[in-house]
Amino acid sequence: MAAPKPLIRPEDITICESTQQMISKARRDGVELFFDRAAEMKPCPIGADSACCKHCSMGPCRMNPSDPYRKVGVCGASIDTISARNFGRMVAAGTAAHTDHGMAMLELFRGVIEGTITDFQIKDHLKLHEVAASLDIETNGRAIEEVARDVYRELEKTYTQVEGEIPLVKRVPAKTLETWRREGIVPRGAMREIMEMMHRTAIGVDQDYENLAKQISRTALADGWGGSMVSTDISDILFGTPAPVEISVDLGVLKEDQVNIIVHGHEPSLLESMMVSTAAPSLQAMAREAGAKGINLVGMCCSGLEVLSRHGIPHAGNFSSTEAALVTGAVDAMTVDIQCIKQDLHKVAGCYDTVFVTTNYRAKIEGALHIELDEHDPLKCTDEIVIKAIGRFKNRSQPIEIPRRVSRGVHGFSHEYIKYMLGGSFRGGYEPLNDNIINGRIRGVAGVVGCTNPRSKQDFSHVELVKELIKNDVLVVQTGCSQVALAKAGLTTPGAAAMAGPGLAEVCETVGIPPVLGLGACVDNSRILMAVAEMVKTGGLGDAIADLPVAGCAPEWMSEKAIAIGQYFVASGVYTVFGHTFPITRETKFEKLLFAGLERQGLGTWGFADSPQDMARLMLAHIDKKRRELGIDK
Ligand code: XCC
Ligand code: SF4
């Protein structure tokens, strides 16, 4: 009999000490985690390089990634066709995820305007007016409902329009938009672009990788400047635009003597409703009668990021820590909606008697309890979950072990706030951003975003990359699981300015901000688009987004959504580096197009690196190149 394989040490799986502690506990408890399966299941080397196609039943056809032009598929499809089609379908899936989420927010907004939904309101009138103004909708002297109706009608076109240009391209800097028009990649409407992407990647349709690449960009742009941006705008209008607030992050936010409820997923409405339920005096009293000191509501992943900055709700951790949270035994209920919800959470929850509830009709899990959140009566769902959580608290039978770690940090930097904070506008005020870039105190701006992935050491590349960037005077903006990684590592405090280079440190100390600014969930990458558009419009740094000394990175990406995001940043003009893996065959024409050709068309370009030092090196080299081209390098 073969000897059992030695287990990977927790400290080699993650740098998150709380998650390390829970990996050890899970092993003692005999509970399998996704880290274990990642170690067990080696990725298929052909699939990893995107060198196979299963778009029809003449295949599946497999190419040889080390000799990619030796064979073609049964239909004759070349490696470039095959990998461009695979890439296009990833972009379509990622775009569909963000735009469907955005559409759900828009439907909620419509219900609020029509008065059929009364548990949510238009909370941020100022934001509504700003969004209206950006769409050339008259606001002067008009009732808020009228303006809201027009905003709704206009934004709906993001999805349903079949010709023309999606409404939010009005926010794109003129020269960038001109490039898109020349290349024929301005999105018409998200549904149309996703549909066409799926059509063109089917057997026997578009078999020219350059032509496919255009639709890939057009689809991705319907995400960034479409579905995601609508989602951010509407969420701000309904729930409030974030402003900086100090938050606790890490598994130590769970409380042994309270009823712990975790909300994990992506739609802010579930957590917003859960906040109302957990604050209800009757349910608070019920919790106390059960012996609890109170009800502790905690967010995870993007749901958590949506509300942490709006309401100061604590955050337990990112994608790779969702099972770890359950392993504490302290979670009385975990409730989920859409996206990044591992099917095995249901099973792990079962091992610890945690109430696990799916709430969205789009995302059920076989065997899991489903209590649907109906926006017309959201408290019905969330009250019931709270009652179940209290029941579980009362009957807790498992030993509880909560890691003690908690990091405090400041989050909630909407692009509106960055603008205000750095001088009323990005230029022409007190210590404005553009001036500090031009005078060299800030070398450039980097977006570090995206997932964690059990195939790379959790959080490690995020943290090392960001440390390297700020040391080199690069201001970092963040979203998604990356933001949580840096929060846990303590880099979202103003004190972290001490780790920044002298120029960036001076700016941070003067303004009183951390060198790492958390902007929210993955859909809030649209805030980064708005920030770079604002930088161009402010002046002094070129005419197009592609001229700016900025770069982006998703060091530990895993989701198709990340590919869609990466592609919309690239198509918008941003140099975007992905870490550890990239779904493409090397030394092919399609690879050269993504990694060099798009830049020649006036767009941005993709980059790839396996170590955080190399990611930083590539990003800094790009920022310096742009500074030289702008004539502002010293
Ligand atoms: Fe998911 Fe949005 Fe990725 Fe995190 S970063 S693993 S997509 S939760 Ni958005
Ligand atoms: Fe093979 Fe072509 Fe069918 Fe793909 S579409 S599986 S390459 S025959």
XYZ file of C-alpha atoms and ligand atoms in Angstrom:
651
model
C 0.000 0.000 0.000
C 1.311 3.443 -0.907
C 2.204 5.675 2.006
C -0.208 8.602 2.460
C 1.044 11.786 0.847
C 2.518 14.286 3.286
C 0.152 17.169 3.808
C 1.178 20.621 2.617
C 2.004 22.849 5.571
C -0.699 25.476 6.204
C 1.924 28.242 6.059
C 2.728 27.155 2.494
C -0.948 27.353 1.501
C -1.729 30.835 2.799
C -0.101 33.774 4.533
C -3.419 34.473 6.295
C -2.680 33.242 9.823
C -6.343 32.814 10.689
C -6.862 30.614 7.656
C -3.706 28.630 8.537
C -5.123 28.000 11.996
C -8.439 26.838 10.509
C -6.700 24.553 7.984
C -5.054 22.790 10.937
C -8.376 22.573 12.747
C -10.141 21.207 9.646
C -7.484 18.513 9.399
C -8.016 17.577 13.042
C -11.764 17.555 12.417
C -11.375 15.411 9.271
C -12.997 18.095 7.093
C -11.805 18.417 3.505
C -11.217 21.970 2.190
C -10.767 23.229 -1.357
C -7.046 23.647 -0.665
C -6.850 19.853 -0.280
C -8.590 19.253 -3.589
C -6.386 21.813 -5.350
C -3.345 19.851 -4.184
C -4.923 16.588 -5.293
C -6.325 17.666 -8.659
C -3.562 18.702 -11.041
C -4.756 21.041 -13.800
C -4.921 19.547 -17.294
C -1.836 20.934 -19.085
C -3.659 21.248 -22.419
C -6.671 22.987 -20.911
C -4.477 25.281 -18.816
C -2.923 26.596 -22.032
C -6.335 26.884 -23.674
C -5.216 24.452 -26.372
C -8.353 22.338 -26.532
C -11.780 22.895 -28.023
C -15.065 21.207 -27.225
C -17.402 23.431 -29.166
C -18.768 20.517 -31.201
C -18.988 16.755 -31.141
C -16.473 16.210 -33.930
C -14.055 16.876 -31.065
C -13.092 17.558 -28.360
C -9.869 18.446 -30.185
C -6.558 18.812 -28.404
C -3.578 20.756 -29.725
C -0.020 20.370 -28.534
C 0.818 23.555 -26.564
C 4.545 23.090 -27.133
C 4.100 22.733 -30.897
C 0.877 24.698 -31.412
C 0.861 24.904 -35.206
C 1.547 21.219 -35.897
C -2.133 20.232 -35.762
C -5.530 21.772 -36.329
C -8.936 20.669 -35.040
C -11.118 18.235 -37.024
C -12.925 21.251 -38.523
C -9.569 22.831 -39.322
C -9.636 25.387 -36.492
C -6.142 26.689 -35.749
C -4.666 27.225 -32.301
C -5.344 30.966 -32.681
C -8.995 30.356 -33.448
C -9.305 27.884 -30.597
C -7.669 30.023 -27.928
C -9.365 33.245 -29.094
C -12.745 31.496 -28.963
C -12.044 30.120 -25.487
C -10.931 33.544 -24.320
C -14.012 35.141 -25.854
C -16.307 32.757 -24.030
C -14.599 33.529 -20.721
C -15.136 37.232 -21.383
C -18.775 36.579 -22.315
C -19.353 34.616 -19.096
C -17.650 37.203 -16.908
C -19.518 40.035 -18.600
C -22.792 38.157 -18.202
C -22.138 37.787 -14.468
C -21.563 41.492 -13.874
C -24.281 42.677 -16.218
C -26.898 40.284 -14.846
C -26.033 41.475 -11.354
C -26.278 45.082 -12.594
C -29.623 44.335 -14.161
C -30.905 42.949 -10.865
C -29.893 46.239 -9.204
C -31.637 48.158 -11.960
C -34.820 46.110 -11.507
C -34.720 46.859 -7.804
C -34.364 50.550 -8.679
C -37.373 50.342 -10.991
C -39.449 48.721 -8.253
C -38.468 51.532 -5.886
C -39.404 54.200 -8.427
C -42.704 52.534 -9.253
C -43.489 52.143 -5.575
C -43.894 48.356 -5.733
C -40.779 47.955 -3.566
C -40.975 49.904 -0.324
C -38.260 48.381 1.855
C -35.543 50.146 -0.125
C -35.400 53.853 -0.998
C -33.448 56.328 -3.064
C -30.963 57.215 -0.389
C -28.332 59.252 -2.190
C -30.034 62.110 -4.033
C -26.741 63.785 -4.826
C -25.464 60.667 -6.578
C -28.718 60.376 -8.512
C -28.254 63.946 -9.720
C -24.634 63.293 -10.679
C -25.556 60.176 -12.621
C -28.405 62.059 -14.322
C -26.070 64.908 -15.258
C -23.540 62.476 -16.707
C -26.331 61.151 -18.943
C -27.386 64.681 -19.998
C -30.672 64.323 -18.115
C -32.151 67.610 -16.901
C -32.281 67.828 -13.109
C -33.029 71.493 -12.456
C -36.327 72.014 -10.692
C -37.483 68.447 -11.335
C -38.856 66.034 -8.758
C -36.497 63.294 -7.693
C -38.888 60.599 -8.980
C -38.991 62.137 -12.432
C -35.217 62.302 -12.647
C -34.989 58.734 -11.361
C -37.402 57.513 -14.020
C -35.322 59.087 -16.777
C -32.129 57.651 -15.315
C -33.749 54.227 -15.248
C -34.915 54.467 -18.859
C -31.515 55.588 -20.029
C -29.522 52.982 -18.099
C -31.785 50.153 -19.228
C -30.349 50.716 -22.698
C -27.035 49.409 -21.372
C -28.649 45.999 -21.652
C -31.409 46.121 -24.195
C -30.182 48.484 -26.871
C -29.473 46.722 -30.177
C -27.720 49.479 -32.097
C -25.843 52.673 -31.333
C -23.622 53.112 -28.275
C -24.301 52.232 -24.631
C -25.200 55.368 -22.626
C -22.225 55.468 -20.249
C -19.676 55.890 -23.052
C -20.508 59.554 -22.455
C -18.024 59.260 -19.581
C -15.166 57.948 -21.724
C -12.400 60.465 -22.576
C -12.883 61.682 -26.157
C -9.663 60.300 -27.562
C -10.212 56.866 -26.047
C -13.724 56.787 -27.486
C -12.369 57.841 -30.864
C -10.021 54.838 -30.821
C -12.907 52.513 -29.963
C -14.974 53.920 -32.820
C -12.102 53.493 -35.245
C -11.632 49.891 -34.122
C -15.371 49.200 -34.182
C -15.508 48.114 -30.534
C -18.012 50.508 -28.949
C -20.640 48.282 -27.289
C -24.229 48.580 -28.500
C -25.923 46.812 -25.596
C -24.693 44.100 -23.242
C -27.219 41.457 -24.254
C -26.416 41.941 -27.914
C -22.642 41.783 -27.354
C -22.777 38.665 -25.187
C -25.116 36.976 -27.663
C -22.900 37.849 -30.586
C -19.790 36.688 -28.724
C -21.396 33.300 -28.076
C -22.530 33.053 -31.682
C -19.199 33.981 -33.201
C -17.336 31.444 -31.047
C -19.523 28.507 -32.099
C -18.290 25.868 -34.577
C -17.744 27.271 -38.016
C -18.418 30.969 -37.414
C -15.660 33.510 -36.743
C -12.310 31.894 -37.449
C -10.110 34.964 -37.609
C -8.521 35.640 -34.220
C -8.127 39.362 -34.981
C -11.792 39.722 -35.817
C -12.716 37.718 -32.712
C -10.508 39.999 -30.615
C -12.641 42.987 -31.613
C -15.799 41.341 -30.333
C -13.905 40.267 -27.213
C -13.095 43.913 -26.464
C -16.583 45.105 -27.325
C -18.146 42.530 -25.007
C -15.779 43.354 -22.152
C -16.420 47.096 -22.533
C -20.144 46.361 -22.147
C -19.162 45.062 -18.721
C -16.808 47.813 -17.505
C -18.602 50.875 -18.877
C -21.932 49.032 -18.857
C -23.169 46.380 -16.450
C -20.582 46.919 -13.723
C -20.821 50.700 -13.835
C -24.627 50.596 -13.724
C -24.424 48.258 -10.748
C -22.110 50.594 -8.856
C -24.157 53.699 -9.663
C -27.495 52.175 -8.737
C -26.145 50.587 -5.556
C -24.779 53.985 -4.510
C -28.100 55.674 -5.294
C -30.067 53.097 -3.290
C -27.690 52.414 -0.422
C -25.401 55.457 -0.315
C -22.055 56.344 -1.864
C -19.222 55.025 0.318
C -17.077 57.419 2.317
C -13.998 56.486 4.340
C -14.724 54.568 7.510
C -12.626 52.429 9.831
C -13.426 48.719 9.598
C -12.344 45.479 11.288
C -11.277 42.669 8.991
C -10.266 39.023 9.583
C -11.789 35.959 11.222
C -11.382 37.523 14.664
C -14.503 39.591 13.955
C -16.568 36.503 14.841
C -17.757 36.594 18.455
C -18.057 33.511 20.617
C -20.801 35.008 22.806
C -22.967 36.339 19.972
C -25.127 34.906 17.217
C -22.797 35.077 14.205
C -24.336 35.538 10.772
C -22.153 35.710 7.665
C -23.447 37.119 4.380
C -21.348 36.007 1.405
C -21.878 36.703 -2.286
C -22.284 39.802 -4.407
C -25.640 41.563 -4.203
C -25.836 44.312 -1.595
C -29.612 43.917 -1.116
C -29.293 40.727 0.975
C -26.898 42.297 3.436
C -28.857 45.558 3.542
C -31.990 43.633 4.487
C -30.051 41.499 6.939
C -28.922 44.686 8.683
C -32.539 45.635 9.278
C -33.443 42.165 10.548
C -30.504 41.848 12.930
C -31.258 45.286 14.384
C -34.934 44.503 15.018
C -35.649 44.747 18.798
C -37.772 41.574 18.737
C -34.994 39.503 17.195
C -32.390 41.126 19.430
C -34.506 40.119 22.413
C -34.867 36.598 21.053
C -31.076 36.368 20.747
C -30.609 37.537 24.333
C -33.175 35.039 25.576
C -31.152 32.347 23.848
C -28.175 33.451 25.947
C -26.372 35.528 23.314
C -24.939 38.979 23.982
C -26.264 40.110 20.621
C -26.313 39.403 16.909
C -23.031 39.819 15.071
C -23.495 40.486 11.365
C -20.402 39.958 9.238
C -19.711 40.150 5.491
C -17.446 38.076 3.283
C -16.146 38.467 -0.276
C -17.802 41.164 -2.370
C -21.096 41.323 -0.428
C -19.023 42.302 2.538
C -17.063 44.865 0.532
C -20.256 46.460 -0.760
C -21.507 47.244 2.708
C -18.425 47.525 4.873
C -17.699 50.986 3.631
C -21.323 52.065 3.520
C -22.162 50.960 7.061
C -19.006 49.889 8.871
C -19.999 46.208 8.934
C -16.977 44.000 9.802
C -15.508 41.697 7.155
C -14.372 38.135 7.886
C -12.184 37.442 4.855
C -11.874 36.755 1.150
C -12.782 33.913 -1.203
C -10.153 31.484 0.119
C -11.326 31.921 3.721
C -15.035 31.213 3.360
C -14.679 27.569 4.414
C -12.204 28.563 7.121
C -14.887 30.783 8.642
C -17.191 27.774 8.942
C -14.428 25.652 10.489
C -14.396 28.002 13.509
C -17.665 26.367 14.506
C -18.794 29.850 15.542
C -20.893 30.666 12.494
C -24.565 30.191 13.306
C -25.741 30.963 9.777
C -24.056 31.576 6.466
C -26.248 33.042 3.810
C -25.241 33.378 0.167
C -26.635 34.843 -3.046
C -24.663 34.780 -6.302
C -21.094 34.253 -7.550
C -17.955 32.731 -6.001
C -19.979 30.493 -3.693
C -18.223 27.142 -3.572
C -20.604 24.224 -3.685
C -18.719 22.572 -0.837
C -19.635 25.371 1.586
C -22.898 23.528 2.067
C -21.044 20.366 3.018
C -18.529 22.100 5.295
C -21.386 23.987 6.976
C -23.037 20.595 7.565
C -19.929 19.368 9.419
C -20.352 22.197 11.937
C -24.179 22.315 12.125
C -24.102 25.796 10.629
C -27.343 26.900 8.997
C -26.482 27.383 5.320
C -29.006 29.211 3.139
C -29.113 30.082 -0.531
C -31.323 33.106 -1.235
C -31.268 33.844 -4.964
C -33.298 31.891 -7.529
C -30.304 32.004 -9.866
C -27.999 30.205 -7.468
C -29.338 27.206 -5.612
C -27.092 24.447 -4.272
C -28.268 20.874 -4.398
C -29.457 19.804 -0.976
C -29.060 23.245 0.590
C -31.873 25.117 2.313
C -33.271 27.809 0.007
C -35.084 30.826 1.396
C -35.623 33.241 -1.421
C -35.066 36.949 -0.982
C -38.033 38.681 -2.521
C -37.250 42.379 -2.768
C -40.932 43.155 -2.247
C -40.713 41.632 1.219
C -37.026 41.104 1.972
C -37.409 40.894 5.741
C -39.455 37.720 5.408
C -36.310 35.971 4.187
C -33.762 37.628 6.426
C -35.906 37.462 9.599
C -36.341 33.742 9.067
C -32.602 33.260 8.648
C -31.906 35.226 11.840
C -34.411 33.066 13.752
C -32.707 29.920 12.437
C -29.307 31.313 13.404
C -30.540 32.002 16.943
C -31.821 28.421 17.092
C -28.402 27.124 16.101
C -26.741 29.364 18.712
C -28.977 27.944 21.420
C -28.095 24.405 20.469
C -24.391 24.932 19.772
C -22.786 21.552 20.326
C -19.450 21.985 18.580
C -16.255 23.208 20.195
C -15.546 26.727 18.986
C -12.170 28.069 17.987
C -12.040 31.622 16.666
C -8.686 32.980 15.473
C -7.951 36.115 17.484
C -6.647 38.208 14.600
C -8.420 41.440 13.619
C -6.975 44.230 11.476
C -8.364 47.741 11.564
C -8.150 49.828 8.422
C -9.814 52.633 6.479
C -11.924 51.697 3.438
C -14.621 53.292 1.310
C -12.765 55.459 -1.186
C -15.286 56.090 -3.948
C -13.868 57.999 -6.917
C -16.031 60.926 -5.795
C -14.258 60.898 -2.471
C -10.791 60.626 -4.006
C -11.646 63.649 -6.103
C -12.822 65.624 -3.095
C -9.937 64.527 -0.911
C -7.238 65.291 -3.422
C -8.278 68.831 -3.982
C -11.859 69.345 -5.103
C -10.853 68.217 -8.533
C -8.005 66.059 -9.684
C -6.141 69.253 -10.564
C -6.189 72.873 -9.535
C -6.831 72.468 -5.833
C -4.918 71.514 -2.747
C -2.385 68.724 -3.353
C -4.321 67.358 -6.306
C -3.579 63.935 -7.697
C -2.502 64.956 -11.180
C -0.133 67.641 -9.881
C 1.480 65.160 -7.554
C 1.964 62.775 -10.448
C 3.402 65.525 -12.631
C 5.772 66.755 -9.915
C 6.830 63.160 -9.304
C 5.801 62.753 -5.671
C 3.451 60.064 -6.942
C 5.087 58.016 -9.690
C 1.825 56.558 -10.948
C -1.364 54.793 -9.942
C -1.885 51.030 -9.836
C -5.107 49.061 -9.515
C -4.445 45.805 -7.678
C -7.596 43.747 -7.670
C -9.169 40.358 -8.008
C -9.451 36.935 -6.518
C -7.460 34.570 -4.421
C -6.822 31.104 -5.811
C -5.857 27.896 -3.987
C -3.263 27.271 -6.705
C -1.161 30.100 -5.355
C -0.346 30.933 -1.737
C -3.374 32.913 -0.530
C -2.787 36.686 -0.265
C 0.978 36.390 -0.740
C 1.278 37.923 -4.208
C -1.281 40.637 -3.441
C 0.611 41.777 -0.363
C 4.148 41.525 -1.759
C 3.168 43.281 -4.990
C 1.445 46.162 -3.204
C 4.365 46.627 -0.779
C 6.723 46.873 -3.730
C 4.484 49.354 -5.553
C 4.000 51.748 -2.644
C 7.714 51.570 -1.817
C 8.193 52.934 -5.329
C 5.750 55.816 -4.785
C 2.892 54.214 -6.695
C -0.539 54.971 -5.187
C -2.562 51.735 -5.088
C -6.327 51.473 -5.547
C -8.045 48.190 -4.762
C -11.207 46.161 -5.017
C -12.399 42.627 -4.386
C -10.588 39.891 -2.540
C -7.293 41.726 -3.054
C -8.516 44.608 -0.914
C -9.292 42.170 1.889
C -5.819 40.605 1.615
C -4.187 44.010 2.103
C -6.592 44.942 4.874
C -5.613 41.810 6.791
C -1.945 42.664 6.233
C -2.509 46.082 7.819
C -1.795 48.203 4.748
C -5.098 50.056 4.709
C -4.218 52.240 7.682
C -2.842 55.779 7.320
C 0.148 54.491 9.325
C 1.062 52.268 6.366
C 2.352 55.453 4.723
C 5.562 54.649 6.611
C 6.035 51.743 4.175
C 5.662 54.015 1.152
C 8.409 55.827 -0.720
C 9.124 59.408 0.429
C 6.956 61.135 -2.209
C 3.864 58.997 -1.725
C 4.355 59.023 2.048
C 4.369 62.825 2.026
C 1.106 62.986 0.054
C -0.553 60.367 2.283
C 0.545 62.099 5.465
C -0.615 65.505 4.217
C -4.021 64.272 3.147
C -4.328 61.693 5.933
C -4.942 58.665 3.727
C -3.421 55.197 3.507
C -1.201 54.456 0.479
C -3.695 51.707 -0.409
C -7.250 52.853 -1.140
C -10.063 50.294 -1.003
C -12.830 51.057 -3.524
C -15.145 48.101 -2.931
C -16.425 44.978 -4.682
C -15.440 43.622 -8.114
C -18.210 45.543 -9.893
C -16.678 48.650 -8.314
C -13.697 48.310 -10.621
C -15.918 50.705 -12.542
C -14.880 53.274 -9.908
C -11.302 52.814 -11.104
C -12.449 53.441 -14.688
C -14.144 56.629 -13.496
C -11.011 57.695 -11.634
C -8.761 57.235 -14.684
C -11.306 59.005 -16.911
C -11.282 61.882 -14.422
C -7.475 61.977 -14.482
C -7.540 62.387 -18.264
C -10.225 65.081 -18.149
C -8.373 67.011 -15.439
C -5.484 67.481 -17.824
C -1.714 67.390 -17.858
C -1.414 63.634 -18.319
C -2.271 63.109 -21.973
C -5.518 62.837 -23.901
C -6.429 59.170 -23.584
C -6.521 56.624 -20.780
C -3.697 54.856 -22.634
C -1.476 57.918 -22.024
C -1.699 57.750 -18.206
C 1.102 56.418 -15.996
C -1.182 53.739 -14.577
C -1.228 49.933 -14.550
C -3.452 47.171 -13.225
C -2.907 43.700 -11.821
C -4.871 40.667 -10.670
C -2.081 38.614 -9.098
C -4.095 35.573 -7.995
C -7.096 35.655 -10.334
C -9.345 32.613 -10.831
C -12.803 33.689 -12.071
C -13.998 34.281 -15.639
C -15.156 37.632 -14.271
C -11.495 38.538 -13.760
C -10.773 37.903 -17.451
C -13.674 40.152 -18.447
C -12.384 42.859 -16.089
C -8.829 42.502 -17.355
C -10.015 42.786 -20.936
C -12.099 45.918 -20.303
C -9.139 47.582 -18.630
C -6.912 46.611 -21.551
C -9.482 47.835 -24.091
C -9.798 51.073 -22.086
C -6.058 51.647 -22.428
C -4.612 50.207 -19.218
C -1.606 47.906 -19.041
C -2.940 44.910 -17.109
C -0.799 42.145 -15.618
C -2.237 38.805 -14.555
C -0.365 36.540 -12.190
C 0.500 32.849 -11.952
C -1.607 31.562 -14.849
C -2.871 32.899 -18.166
C -5.304 30.934 -20.357
C -3.377 31.064 -23.606
C -0.846 29.065 -25.615
C 2.546 30.762 -25.768
C 4.204 31.715 -29.030
C 1.000 32.069 -30.988
C -0.365 34.938 -33.044
C -3.261 35.403 -30.611
C -0.811 35.720 -27.727
C 1.158 38.373 -29.631
C -2.037 40.269 -30.324
C -3.032 40.385 -26.640
C 0.474 41.099 -25.363
C 1.590 43.645 -27.998
C -0.778 44.136 -30.933
C -3.642 45.760 -29.037
C -1.301 48.477 -27.776
C -0.403 49.365 -31.349
C -4.119 49.897 -31.998
C -4.136 52.534 -29.239
C -5.613 50.268 -26.573
C -3.829 48.933 -23.504
C -2.026 45.623 -23.354
C -1.871 42.431 -21.310
C 1.109 41.367 -19.242
C 1.896 38.211 -17.344
C 4.248 37.322 -14.498
C 4.571 34.531 -11.991
C 6.183 36.322 -9.037
C 4.995 39.501 -7.328
C 8.436 41.062 -7.837
C 8.154 40.482 -11.579
C 4.583 41.832 -11.614
C 5.820 45.012 -9.896
C 8.771 45.285 -12.254
C 6.507 45.119 -15.327
C 4.038 47.637 -13.896
C 6.763 50.103 -12.865
C 8.430 49.803 -16.273
C 5.117 50.669 -17.937
C 4.475 53.606 -15.599
C 7.985 54.942 -16.285
C 7.509 54.510 -20.024
C 4.318 56.584 -19.860
C 6.046 59.238 -17.736
C 8.791 59.502 -20.332
C 6.259 59.806 -23.159
C 4.495 62.563 -21.221
C 7.806 64.321 -20.620
C 7.368 64.282 -16.855
C 10.120 61.885 -15.821
C 12.855 63.419 -13.798
Fe -14.891 36.253 -6.436
Fe -16.092 39.042 -5.917
Fe -12.705 37.051 -7.411
Fe -13.251 37.505 -4.941
S -12.337 38.903 -6.319
S -12.967 35.600 -5.835
S -14.545 37.096 -8.450
S -15.398 37.535 -4.727
Ni -13.994 39.950 -7.088
Fe -12.788 20.307 -32.868
Fe -13.503 22.272 -34.528
Fe -15.367 20.947 -33.141
Fe -13.663 22.560 -31.881
S -15.195 23.177 -33.347
S -14.272 20.530 -31.228
S -11.794 22.316 -33.091
S -14.004 20.113 -34.701
